[in-house]
């Protein structure tokens, strides 16, 4: 009941400021209007007119005395009296004050209403067009304004209590249903009057101005928006956030398993949501407030879909065949026809990714996400906004939505990047997603900053062994080379790790023992059953790839997507991966003297223990000549 008191205080404040609306709605003009008129020339001053003017009280509304017997002053009086009586006939018939209201029952107001008065049609024309029918009437009022004020008085006295009672003791669905039912019945009651006016005018070969109906509709919708309790808006928000994720096929977690709604469930939710949008629009609640709720729910659902569908999905595997995909594309083509503006979309089956990623080959996740954005997200937005008669959706909006979705995927992959690096090469698909999505300087900077924070918190601390840190560093080099061949991103994130490795006393020994690890006789690959050596270095060293490079070894003449070196590329750009990884690790150690002394000590021990085969010891020598 506190809400009722708040509404009452709001009306009191409103009435204190706008005194015009504080007064009660004026009652219709009395049937008999005393009229003394003006004193005609030669007549004594004062008293009532003679018998010659008694016809004003007895003749009908259409009576017009002969023009040659009327002076200008009497014409003013006659037209004004005629307008006043016409106003009385019209307002008496159109008044809402005695109209019963039953939102949950039959429309008793239409059953109990009698036929309009005989002179109602003529009186209505007098009121609506006094300039042409009664040109000498000096005073006349606006019927739309009077009807709106009469409606306002009836609404606060009769309809408002029903709205306040509908919000207590009911579930969300019942509250929303009862509120809409009350508003629809009230709207029908008020619009019946406008319909009746249109019908009456049509019988007299006239029409109601469009501004009349639009003005009355606008006043009713403003009244509804002002009067609806806040709990109704909370229920609308709850309902929208319930249905939109179902329509957009957002996965939900059921006992640890991601389950997406089936097509039937999606279409049922779509029908309910569109029906709600249409109902709210019809009663005036489909304006800015509802559109903001809808936009926020769509924004949240996009993030939920991206995280629910692509979280820890790192393998670049082709999507399974889906028989419903053809239907989706047909619907996509159908809804595209409702978009406005120039189109940047092709007529091919596969939807295009936005221009921001057109310079690179999009990954599977990015392609699938763009298809979802076009076939599900944009389609729902167009359908709901069309129910609200809102701003038309342009092709540029569709492209912006795709860019937003790709940005959400980039944020997800950025938060997962450390785990992707640790599990390399199992995260190749996720690296492809990042390469496709991280295309702006802002996103590149965000990626390096977020990864550096993760690196310091999860790796660069005493709880991690030097061997584990070096293995992570090798995975970083591989991952970031796949992500960005220019090494710009790697240089940004590797410096804290390099500094930390220099502080570990066993870094040099682990690197050298890794380079000199034993090979398996059968496979030719390094073997280390205990896992206490950095065998990854020995594998790279003995992989059979020539470490020497010719002048054009970094050129792939069969690569049709070749691009020139980036302007910020370092001197080692596009060096072979094995040389780059081993050379980078050796260069991390800083002073060459430290590495050489440790290398001499370890290789001397190996030579003394060796039986004459020195191939393992010869291989690492070339890296002693790598530049810093």
Short mmCIF file of C-alpha atoms in Angstrom, two decimals, residues 217-628:
data_model
loop_
_atom_site.label_atom_id
_atom_site.label_comp_id
_atom_site.label_asym_id
_atom_site.label_seq_id
_atom_site.Cartn_x
_atom_site.Cartn_y
_atom_site.Cartn_z
CA UNK A 217 -3.49 7.93 -28.36
CA UNK A 218 -0.44 9.87 -27.25
CA UNK A 219 -2.24 11.17 -24.16
CA UNK A 220 -3.47 7.69 -23.24
CA UNK A 221 -0.02 6.14 -23.60
CA UNK A 222 1.57 8.89 -21.52
CA UNK A 223 -1.07 8.31 -18.85
CA UNK A 224 -0.36 4.56 -18.85
CA UNK A 225 3.41 5.01 -18.59
CA UNK A 226 2.93 7.35 -15.65
CA UNK A 227 0.49 5.08 -13.83
CA UNK A 228 1.95 1.58 -14.21
CA UNK A 229 3.53 0.41 -10.91
CA UNK A 230 7.26 -0.27 -10.88
CA UNK A 231 6.63 -3.89 -9.98
CA UNK A 232 5.08 -4.36 -13.44
CA UNK A 233 8.28 -3.16 -15.09
CA UNK A 234 10.28 -5.52 -12.89
CA UNK A 235 8.06 -8.36 -14.08
CA UNK A 236 8.53 -7.35 -17.73
CA UNK A 237 12.29 -7.32 -17.22
CA UNK A 238 12.17 -10.76 -15.60
CA UNK A 239 10.10 -12.14 -18.48
CA UNK A 240 12.35 -10.67 -21.17
CA UNK A 241 15.48 -12.08 -19.50
CA UNK A 242 13.74 -15.45 -19.29
CA UNK A 243 12.65 -15.74 -22.94
CA UNK A 244 15.52 -14.13 -24.87
CA UNK A 245 18.19 -16.72 -23.90
CA UNK A 246 15.84 -19.48 -25.04
CA UNK A 247 15.19 -17.80 -28.39
CA UNK A 248 18.92 -17.24 -28.95
CA UNK A 249 19.79 -20.86 -28.02
CA UNK A 250 22.04 -19.83 -25.14
CA UNK A 251 23.40 -23.02 -23.52
CA UNK A 252 22.39 -23.60 -19.91
CA UNK A 253 24.28 -25.67 -17.39
CA UNK A 254 22.37 -28.76 -16.27
CA UNK A 255 24.31 -30.99 -13.86
CA UNK A 256 27.60 -29.80 -15.31
CA UNK A 257 26.49 -30.36 -18.92
CA UNK A 258 25.81 -27.58 -21.44
CA UNK A 259 22.40 -28.05 -22.99
CA UNK A 260 20.98 -25.79 -25.71
CA UNK A 261 17.22 -25.34 -26.27
CA UNK A 262 15.76 -27.32 -29.16
CA UNK A 263 14.11 -25.66 -32.15
CA UNK A 264 10.55 -26.15 -30.90
CA UNK A 265 11.39 -24.58 -27.57
CA UNK A 266 13.06 -21.68 -29.38
CA UNK A 267 10.06 -20.99 -31.61
CA UNK A 268 7.61 -21.17 -28.70
CA UNK A 269 9.68 -18.65 -26.74
CA UNK A 270 9.93 -16.44 -29.83
CA UNK A 271 6.14 -16.41 -30.22
CA UNK A 272 5.63 -15.51 -26.56
CA UNK A 273 8.21 -12.73 -26.68
CA UNK A 274 6.81 -11.17 -29.86
CA UNK A 275 3.27 -11.35 -28.43
CA UNK A 276 4.46 -9.55 -25.30
CA UNK A 277 6.19 -6.85 -27.35
CA UNK A 278 3.05 -6.33 -29.44
CA UNK A 279 0.81 -6.18 -26.35
CA UNK A 280 3.08 -3.67 -24.61
CA UNK A 281 3.23 -1.53 -27.73
CA UNK A 282 -0.55 -1.52 -28.11
CA UNK A 283 -1.10 -0.13 -24.60
CA UNK A 284 1.77 2.36 -24.76
CA UNK A 285 4.43 0.46 -22.81
CA UNK A 286 6.67 -0.35 -25.77
CA UNK A 287 8.63 2.88 -25.58
CA UNK A 288 12.13 3.74 -24.48
CA UNK A 289 11.99 1.95 -21.13
CA UNK A 290 11.05 -1.41 -22.65
CA UNK A 291 13.54 -0.99 -25.48
CA UNK A 292 16.33 -0.39 -22.95
CA UNK A 293 15.32 -3.57 -21.10
CA UNK A 294 15.31 -5.49 -24.37
CA UNK A 295 18.72 -4.14 -25.39
CA UNK A 296 20.27 -5.00 -22.01
CA UNK A 297 18.85 -8.52 -22.13
CA UNK A 298 20.17 -9.00 -25.68
CA UNK A 299 23.59 -7.74 -24.63
CA UNK A 300 23.71 -10.13 -21.67
CA UNK A 301 22.52 -13.03 -23.80
CA UNK A 302 25.27 -12.43 -26.37
CA UNK A 303 27.93 -12.70 -23.66
CA UNK A 304 26.24 -15.77 -22.19
CA UNK A 305 26.11 -17.44 -25.61
CA UNK A 306 29.78 -16.76 -26.36
CA UNK A 307 30.98 -18.00 -22.98
CA UNK A 308 28.58 -20.94 -22.86
CA UNK A 309 29.33 -22.13 -26.39
CA UNK A 310 33.05 -21.47 -26.87
CA UNK A 311 34.58 -21.61 -23.40
CA UNK A 312 37.53 -24.08 -23.47
CA UNK A 313 36.59 -25.12 -27.02
CA UNK A 314 40.09 -24.83 -28.45
CA UNK A 315 40.32 -27.39 -31.23
CA UNK A 316 39.71 -26.19 -34.76
CA UNK A 317 37.33 -28.94 -35.80
CA UNK A 318 34.71 -28.57 -38.54
CA UNK A 319 31.14 -28.13 -37.38
CA UNK A 320 28.97 -31.24 -37.63
CA UNK A 321 26.43 -31.19 -40.47
CA UNK A 322 23.14 -29.67 -39.42
CA UNK A 323 19.98 -30.27 -41.52
CA UNK A 324 18.40 -27.12 -40.09
CA UNK A 325 21.17 -24.94 -41.52
CA UNK A 326 19.41 -24.57 -44.89
CA UNK A 327 16.25 -23.36 -43.16
CA UNK A 328 18.30 -20.90 -41.12
CA UNK A 329 19.86 -19.43 -44.22
CA UNK A 330 16.49 -19.04 -45.90
CA UNK A 331 15.18 -17.19 -42.85
CA UNK A 332 18.34 -15.11 -42.86
CA UNK A 333 17.75 -14.11 -46.47
CA UNK A 334 14.13 -13.29 -45.58
CA UNK A 335 14.97 -11.02 -42.67
CA UNK A 336 17.75 -9.32 -44.65
CA UNK A 337 15.07 -7.87 -46.89
CA UNK A 338 13.77 -5.86 -43.91
CA UNK A 339 17.14 -4.18 -43.34
CA UNK A 340 17.78 -0.70 -44.70
CA UNK A 341 20.87 0.96 -46.05
CA UNK A 342 23.65 -0.30 -48.31
CA UNK A 343 24.50 -3.97 -47.89
CA UNK A 344 28.01 -5.29 -47.38
CA UNK A 345 26.76 -8.88 -47.41
CA UNK A 346 27.15 -11.30 -50.26
CA UNK A 347 24.51 -13.63 -51.62
CA UNK A 348 26.58 -16.69 -50.80
CA UNK A 349 25.38 -19.22 -48.27
CA UNK A 350 28.05 -18.45 -45.70
CA UNK A 351 27.51 -15.13 -43.90
CA UNK A 352 30.45 -12.76 -44.15
CA UNK A 353 32.50 -11.72 -41.17
CA UNK A 354 32.69 -7.96 -40.62
CA UNK A 355 35.22 -5.88 -42.48
CA UNK A 356 37.40 -5.55 -39.38
CA UNK A 357 38.59 -9.16 -39.81
CA UNK A 358 38.34 -9.46 -43.57
CA UNK A 359 42.11 -9.20 -44.00
CA UNK A 360 42.67 -12.61 -42.40
CA UNK A 361 41.17 -16.03 -42.85
CA UNK A 362 38.48 -16.31 -40.15
CA UNK A 363 38.61 -19.21 -37.73
CA UNK A 364 35.82 -21.76 -37.40
CA UNK A 365 34.52 -20.27 -34.14
CA UNK A 366 34.44 -16.77 -35.60
CA UNK A 367 32.58 -17.98 -38.68
CA UNK A 368 30.04 -19.90 -36.59
CA UNK A 369 29.60 -16.93 -34.26
CA UNK A 370 28.92 -14.58 -37.18
CA UNK A 371 26.35 -17.05 -38.52
CA UNK A 372 24.62 -17.12 -35.12
CA UNK A 373 24.66 -13.34 -34.91
CA UNK A 374 22.98 -13.04 -38.29
CA UNK A 375 20.53 -15.95 -38.12
CA UNK A 376 19.46 -15.68 -34.49
CA UNK A 377 20.55 -12.45 -32.81
CA UNK A 378 19.87 -9.94 -35.58
CA UNK A 379 16.71 -11.75 -36.63
CA UNK A 380 15.21 -11.47 -33.14
CA UNK A 381 16.18 -7.81 -32.88
CA UNK A 382 14.50 -7.03 -36.21
CA UNK A 383 11.34 -8.96 -35.28
CA UNK A 384 10.91 -7.30 -31.88
CA UNK A 385 11.67 -3.79 -33.10
CA UNK A 386 9.19 -4.24 -35.95
CA UNK A 387 6.50 -5.03 -33.35
CA UNK A 388 7.33 -1.75 -31.62
CA UNK A 389 7.31 0.32 -34.83
CA UNK A 390 10.76 1.44 -33.76
CA UNK A 391 13.74 2.63 -35.77
CA UNK A 392 14.51 0.42 -38.73
CA UNK A 393 17.55 -1.83 -38.51
CA UNK A 394 20.29 -1.17 -41.07
CA UNK A 395 22.94 -3.44 -42.52
CA UNK A 396 25.50 -1.40 -40.62
CA UNK A 397 23.80 -2.45 -37.37
CA UNK A 398 24.19 -6.10 -38.36
CA UNK A 399 27.90 -5.61 -38.95
CA UNK A 400 28.29 -3.83 -35.60
CA UNK A 401 26.58 -6.74 -33.83
CA UNK A 402 29.02 -9.14 -35.45
CA UNK A 403 31.93 -6.99 -34.33
CA UNK A 404 30.50 -7.00 -30.80
CA UNK A 405 30.23 -10.79 -30.81
CA UNK A 406 33.79 -11.17 -32.07
CA UNK A 407 34.91 -8.76 -29.35
CA UNK A 408 33.25 -10.96 -26.69
CA UNK A 409 35.03 -14.00 -28.15
CA UNK A 410 38.31 -12.08 -28.06
CA UNK A 411 37.75 -11.25 -24.38
CA UNK A 412 37.03 -14.92 -23.64
CA UNK A 413 40.13 -16.14 -25.44
CA UNK A 414 42.24 -13.44 -23.77
CA UNK A 415 41.15 -14.65 -20.34
CA UNK A 416 41.99 -18.23 -21.38
CA UNK A 417 45.29 -17.45 -23.10
CA UNK A 418 47.56 -18.68 -20.30
CA UNK A 419 45.80 -22.06 -20.23
CA UNK A 420 45.92 -22.18 -24.03
CA UNK A 421 49.68 -21.64 -23.91
CA UNK A 422 50.19 -24.28 -21.22
CA UNK A 423 48.27 -26.85 -23.27
CA UNK A 424 50.01 -26.04 -26.56
CA UNK A 425 49.62 -27.40 -29.25
CA UNK A 426 46.11 -28.52 -28.25
CA UNK A 427 44.88 -24.91 -28.36
CA UNK A 428 45.54 -24.23 -32.03
CA UNK A 429 41.90 -23.40 -32.75
CA UNK A 430 41.82 -20.86 -29.92
CA UNK A 431 44.97 -19.21 -31.28
CA UNK A 432 43.20 -18.95 -34.65
CA UNK A 433 40.29 -17.25 -32.90
CA UNK A 434 42.63 -14.71 -31.32
CA UNK A 435 44.46 -14.09 -34.58
CA UNK A 436 41.13 -13.37 -36.26
CA UNK A 437 39.69 -11.24 -33.44
CA UNK A 438 42.73 -9.33 -32.12
CA UNK A 439 42.95 -6.84 -34.97
CA UNK A 440 43.00 -3.47 -33.24
CA UNK A 441 45.79 -1.86 -31.17
CA UNK A 442 43.44 -1.65 -28.19
CA UNK A 443 42.71 -5.38 -28.20
CA UNK A 444 46.39 -6.25 -28.71
CA UNK A 445 47.33 -4.10 -25.74
CA UNK A 446 44.56 -5.61 -23.64
CA UNK A 447 45.76 -9.11 -24.52
CA UNK A 448 49.38 -8.47 -23.54
CA UNK A 449 48.45 -6.71 -20.29
CA UNK A 450 46.05 -9.47 -19.23
CA UNK A 451 48.53 -12.21 -20.11
CA UNK A 452 51.36 -10.49 -18.22
CA UNK A 453 49.22 -10.35 -15.08
CA UNK A 454 48.35 -14.06 -15.41
CA UNK A 455 52.00 -14.91 -16.04
CA UNK A 456 53.20 -13.22 -12.87
CA UNK A 457 50.44 -14.67 -10.70
CA UNK A 458 50.50 -18.26 -11.96
CA UNK A 459 54.07 -18.91 -13.09
CA UNK A 460 56.70 -16.47 -11.84
CA UNK A 461 56.82 -17.45 -8.19
CA UNK A 462 58.96 -19.81 -6.05
CA UNK A 463 56.36 -22.56 -6.21
CA UNK A 464 57.19 -23.26 -9.87
CA UNK A 465 60.35 -25.10 -10.88
CA UNK A 466 62.75 -23.68 -13.42
CA UNK A 467 62.07 -26.63 -15.70
CA UNK A 468 58.32 -25.90 -15.70
CA UNK A 469 58.94 -22.20 -16.34
CA UNK A 470 61.19 -22.99 -19.30
CA UNK A 471 58.65 -25.39 -20.78
CA UNK A 472 55.99 -22.72 -20.47
CA UNK A 473 58.34 -20.26 -22.13
CA UNK A 474 58.83 -22.61 -25.09
CA UNK A 475 55.04 -22.98 -25.38
CA UNK A 476 54.75 -19.17 -25.22
CA UNK A 477 57.18 -18.77 -28.10
CA UNK A 478 55.28 -21.29 -30.23
CA UNK A 479 51.85 -19.87 -29.36
CA UNK A 480 52.72 -16.23 -29.86
CA UNK A 481 54.54 -16.97 -33.12
CA UNK A 482 51.34 -18.60 -34.37
CA UNK A 483 49.35 -15.63 -33.11
CA UNK A 484 51.62 -12.84 -34.32
CA UNK A 485 54.55 -13.56 -36.65
CA UNK A 486 56.01 -10.13 -36.06
CA UNK A 487 57.02 -11.10 -32.49
CA UNK A 488 55.72 -7.75 -31.24
CA UNK A 489 53.26 -9.39 -28.83
CA UNK A 490 55.86 -11.92 -27.67
CA UNK A 491 58.39 -9.19 -26.88
CA UNK A 492 55.79 -7.39 -24.75
CA UNK A 493 54.94 -10.39 -22.57
CA UNK A 494 58.30 -12.20 -22.43
CA UNK A 495 60.40 -9.58 -20.64
CA UNK A 496 59.16 -10.32 -17.07
CA UNK A 497 59.73 -14.04 -17.65
CA UNK A 498 63.23 -13.46 -19.04
CA UNK A 499 64.19 -11.34 -16.05
CA UNK A 500 62.86 -13.98 -13.69
CA UNK A 501 64.77 -16.79 -15.44
CA UNK A 502 68.01 -14.84 -15.07
CA UNK A 503 67.45 -14.87 -11.31
CA UNK A 504 67.28 -18.69 -11.23
CA UNK A 505 70.69 -20.31 -10.73
CA UNK A 506 69.86 -23.53 -12.58
CA UNK A 507 68.49 -21.94 -15.76
CA UNK A 508 71.69 -22.32 -17.80
CA UNK A 509 72.32 -25.91 -16.73
CA UNK A 510 68.75 -26.99 -17.57
CA UNK A 511 68.98 -25.43 -21.05
CA UNK A 512 72.32 -27.06 -21.83
CA UNK A 513 71.32 -30.49 -20.50
CA UNK A 514 68.17 -30.21 -22.59
CA UNK A 515 70.20 -29.55 -25.73
CA UNK A 516 72.41 -32.57 -24.96
CA UNK A 517 69.60 -34.98 -24.03
CA UNK A 518 69.95 -38.58 -25.27
CA UNK A 519 68.04 -39.75 -28.37
CA UNK A 520 65.98 -42.89 -28.61
CA UNK A 521 67.69 -45.41 -30.91
CA UNK A 522 64.51 -46.44 -32.75
CA UNK A 523 62.66 -43.14 -33.07
CA UNK A 524 65.60 -40.77 -33.13
CA UNK A 525 63.74 -38.54 -30.67
CA UNK A 526 65.04 -37.49 -27.26
CA UNK A 527 64.22 -39.92 -24.49
CA UNK A 528 63.84 -39.02 -20.86
CA UNK A 529 61.78 -41.37 -18.78
CA UNK A 530 62.07 -39.28 -15.63
CA UNK A 531 60.95 -36.00 -17.24
CA UNK A 532 63.66 -34.05 -15.41
CA UNK A 533 65.28 -32.64 -18.56
CA UNK A 534 64.16 -30.05 -21.08
CA UNK A 535 63.93 -32.65 -23.85
CA UNK A 536 61.91 -30.25 -26.02
CA UNK A 537 65.16 -28.49 -26.93
CA UNK A 538 66.84 -31.72 -27.99
CA UNK A 539 63.82 -32.60 -30.11
CA UNK A 540 63.97 -29.22 -31.88
CA UNK A 541 67.70 -29.57 -32.35
CA UNK A 542 67.48 -33.10 -33.77
CA UNK A 543 64.27 -32.66 -35.78
CA UNK A 544 66.20 -32.90 -39.05
CA UNK A 545 65.46 -29.32 -40.15
CA UNK A 546 68.49 -27.48 -41.43
CA UNK A 547 69.18 -24.59 -39.13
CA UNK A 548 70.97 -22.61 -41.81
CA UNK A 549 68.89 -20.18 -43.86
CA UNK A 550 69.26 -18.98 -47.37
CA UNK A 551 68.42 -15.41 -48.36
CA UNK A 552 64.85 -16.35 -49.32
CA UNK A 553 64.12 -19.09 -46.80
CA UNK A 554 61.54 -16.92 -45.07
CA UNK A 555 59.57 -16.62 -48.30
CA UNK A 556 56.82 -19.05 -49.19
CA UNK A 557 56.40 -18.58 -52.90
CA UNK A 558 53.24 -20.71 -52.94
CA UNK A 559 51.52 -18.68 -50.23
CA UNK A 560 48.71 -16.79 -51.99
CA UNK A 561 47.99 -14.82 -48.78
CA UNK A 562 51.53 -13.49 -48.43
CA UNK A 563 51.82 -10.03 -46.94
CA UNK A 564 54.91 -7.85 -46.52
CA UNK A 565 56.73 -7.68 -43.24
CA UNK A 566 54.99 -5.48 -40.66
CA UNK A 567 56.62 -2.15 -39.91
CA UNK A 568 57.15 -3.11 -36.26
CA UNK A 569 58.76 -6.49 -37.04
CA UNK A 570 62.00 -7.31 -35.27
CA UNK A 571 65.26 -8.50 -36.91
CA UNK A 572 64.34 -12.16 -36.34
CA UNK A 573 61.02 -11.93 -38.12
CA UNK A 574 59.98 -15.24 -39.78
CA UNK A 575 63.10 -17.10 -38.66
CA UNK A 576 62.63 -20.86 -38.51
CA UNK A 577 60.81 -21.90 -35.37
CA UNK A 578 63.47 -24.25 -34.04
CA UNK A 579 66.23 -21.67 -34.46
CA UNK A 580 64.02 -18.98 -32.99
CA UNK A 581 63.08 -20.96 -29.89
CA UNK A 582 66.57 -22.22 -29.05
CA UNK A 583 68.23 -18.96 -29.97
CA UNK A 584 65.74 -17.02 -27.89
CA UNK A 585 66.35 -19.20 -24.85
CA UNK A 586 70.12 -18.84 -25.15
CA UNK A 587 69.77 -15.10 -25.66
CA UNK A 588 67.70 -14.82 -22.47
CA UNK A 589 70.72 -15.70 -20.35
CA UNK A 590 72.24 -12.31 -20.89
CA UNK A 591 76.02 -12.58 -20.57
CA UNK A 592 77.58 -15.07 -23.00
CA UNK A 593 80.39 -15.76 -20.58
CA UNK A 594 78.01 -17.41 -18.13
CA UNK A 595 76.61 -19.69 -20.82
CA UNK A 596 80.04 -20.54 -22.28
CA UNK A 597 81.55 -21.48 -18.93
CA UNK A 598 78.59 -23.69 -18.03
CA UNK A 599 78.59 -25.20 -21.51
CA UNK A 600 82.31 -25.99 -21.30
CA UNK A 601 81.85 -27.68 -17.95
CA UNK A 602 78.94 -29.87 -19.02
CA UNK A 603 80.23 -30.77 -22.47
CA UNK A 604 83.64 -31.60 -21.01
CA UNK A 605 82.08 -34.13 -18.70
CA UNK A 606 80.12 -35.60 -21.62
CA UNK A 607 83.23 -35.88 -23.81
CA UNK A 608 85.08 -37.74 -21.10
CA UNK A 609 82.19 -40.17 -20.74
CA UNK A 610 81.58 -40.58 -24.50
CA UNK A 611 82.67 -43.64 -26.46
CA UNK A 612 83.68 -41.73 -29.60
CA UNK A 613 80.33 -40.55 -31.15
CA UNK A 614 80.27 -36.77 -30.83
CA UNK A 615 77.20 -35.88 -32.98
CA UNK A 616 75.18 -34.89 -29.93
CA UNK A 617 77.86 -32.47 -28.76
CA UNK A 618 78.48 -30.87 -32.18
CA UNK A 619 74.87 -29.77 -32.79
CA UNK A 620 74.57 -27.03 -30.15
CA UNK A 621 77.76 -25.25 -31.23
CA UNK A 622 76.08 -23.13 -33.90
CA UNK A 623 73.92 -21.40 -31.31
CA UNK A 624 76.99 -19.99 -29.60
CA UNK A 625 77.27 -17.58 -32.53
CA UNK A 626 73.71 -16.26 -32.44
CA UNK A 627 73.47 -12.47 -31.95
CA UNK A 628 72.05 -11.14 -28.70
#
